[in-house]
C-alpha angles and dihedrals in degrees: 000000000000113000120210136169093262096057121088132178138203136189114250124231114259116205117209087227096051108119092200116043112228125233109289093238138010129209134215135178125242112207114247092231088070088073097051109066095173136012109261119217117263095016108173115254136205119238112262092259092048091046091056090048094049097037094235138069095222124066090209089065096045115112117173119222111238115200116218 
């Protein structure tokens, strides 16, 4: 599995009475915009066509969706 800066993981709780043990760890995605609290000056931008393709104007906020 590809690891990126937006993906986090945690260890699930395992009950002693659970007949089927759960997966050892689960993952979730933290949106990239949680890291950028304000828009810095001179932030690089995609071209208009690329921005429509990626869904954002700024490469720093682009996070590709990876299907499992």
